[in-house]
């Protein structure tokens, strides 16, 4: 028996695999085809933090944390024959499925990338779910990181997964309607529906972990050795807004807030996201839910202007004089949106928040100032148009 972590070379996948391996004697198998490294290179960017090869990472995990139970299988989850062999050989008790093309902007570049994103993401999930059914492994706990982006931005509070529909005097619980805003986010909406169908038809225990915008550079395990660091993307395509703001600060540019900046987005620290996934993977089969459970993996929503001001304050500790400026919002969005989202089930899973936003941003700036040359060399990959015009003058 083993625990599989798909996308185990990625930003969330690698530290999750590392945490699980430090807490169990069970075999933990990293599964990846290393496509993420290629996608980032394709858009002309790179990880700010140098990423060790997977062999170096595994060596460091054994040397530093004693993880002799951590290993790699390289392959493409969209290939049915590979998935079949993977499941038959390793007979997983749990699968933590973090493998995906995760960028909404990348999926929006053109039709080719939209098609690639949808095929890559949904085919991998379908292959795993059907593989569990066809190889008589329906007791395997299937845990997928979907996204809070499947909810869109409704004007009412978002429940943890479900909703109540009322019509003609009758009421029933129904899945929350998919309101995705990109070709990438729609893949996770489809995955959520496919997981629900797989649970209904195959009775697979499933945890749909709707992960919020994730920030941070370190977890408890990755701090121990530079070879264990996870990747850190700061470009427009693969870097989240907080990380792009931090890159602007390190490169000496003001932080550009669109419009009022009071629109709130759901966030979770890397440390808290990894903790939630690890706890699900390590649940005793007799104690875990045997149904489909939705977790809103979010600690709190944060306003864009608060992100900027928090980074401005943290930057002062590194002698960075950072301004916050408001520019015209090119997006059609409510600039005062509250983004209320229930997270009781997720918070009960992790017991308590392990890292807050201010500490996370201090960590990010501590990391990025070490690699300032890399940031400035790729500034054209993260500067908004308003700052690009200034840079060219």
XYZ file of N, CA and C in Angstrom, residues 42 101 106-120:
51
model
N 7.981 28.368 -20.980
C 7.312 28.716 -22.239
C 6.829 30.163 -22.251
N -2.750 21.782 -14.898
C -2.291 23.074 -15.405
C -3.093 24.090 -14.607
N -2.929 31.475 -18.298
C -2.332 30.605 -19.318
C -3.431 29.955 -20.158
N -4.508 29.536 -19.501
C -5.596 28.873 -20.224
C -6.348 29.830 -21.140
N -6.170 31.146 -20.929
C -6.891 32.149 -21.700
C -6.054 32.708 -22.860
N -4.797 32.276 -23.012
C -3.924 32.851 -24.040
C -4.506 32.666 -25.428
N -4.931 31.459 -25.736
C -5.504 31.151 -27.048
C -6.238 29.812 -26.973
N -6.846 29.437 -28.075
C -7.612 28.198 -28.101
C -6.766 26.971 -27.858
N -5.533 26.993 -28.349
C -4.656 25.838 -28.151
C -4.406 25.575 -26.670
N -4.118 26.658 -25.915
C -3.861 26.476 -24.476
C -5.146 26.133 -23.729
N -6.269 26.691 -24.154
C -7.538 26.333 -23.518
C -7.828 24.849 -23.708
N -7.648 24.365 -24.940
C -7.869 22.945 -25.210
C -6.902 22.072 -24.414
N -5.642 22.488 -24.392
C -4.635 21.711 -23.664
C -4.985 21.641 -22.178
N -5.349 22.779 -21.593
C -5.664 22.831 -20.169
C -6.838 21.925 -19.837
N -7.885 21.998 -20.643
C -9.065 21.195 -20.336
C -8.793 19.706 -20.548
N -8.099 19.357 -21.613
C -7.774 17.949 -21.831
C -6.858 17.425 -20.723
N -5.808 18.172 -20.427
C -4.827 17.725 -19.433
C -5.473 17.519 -18.062
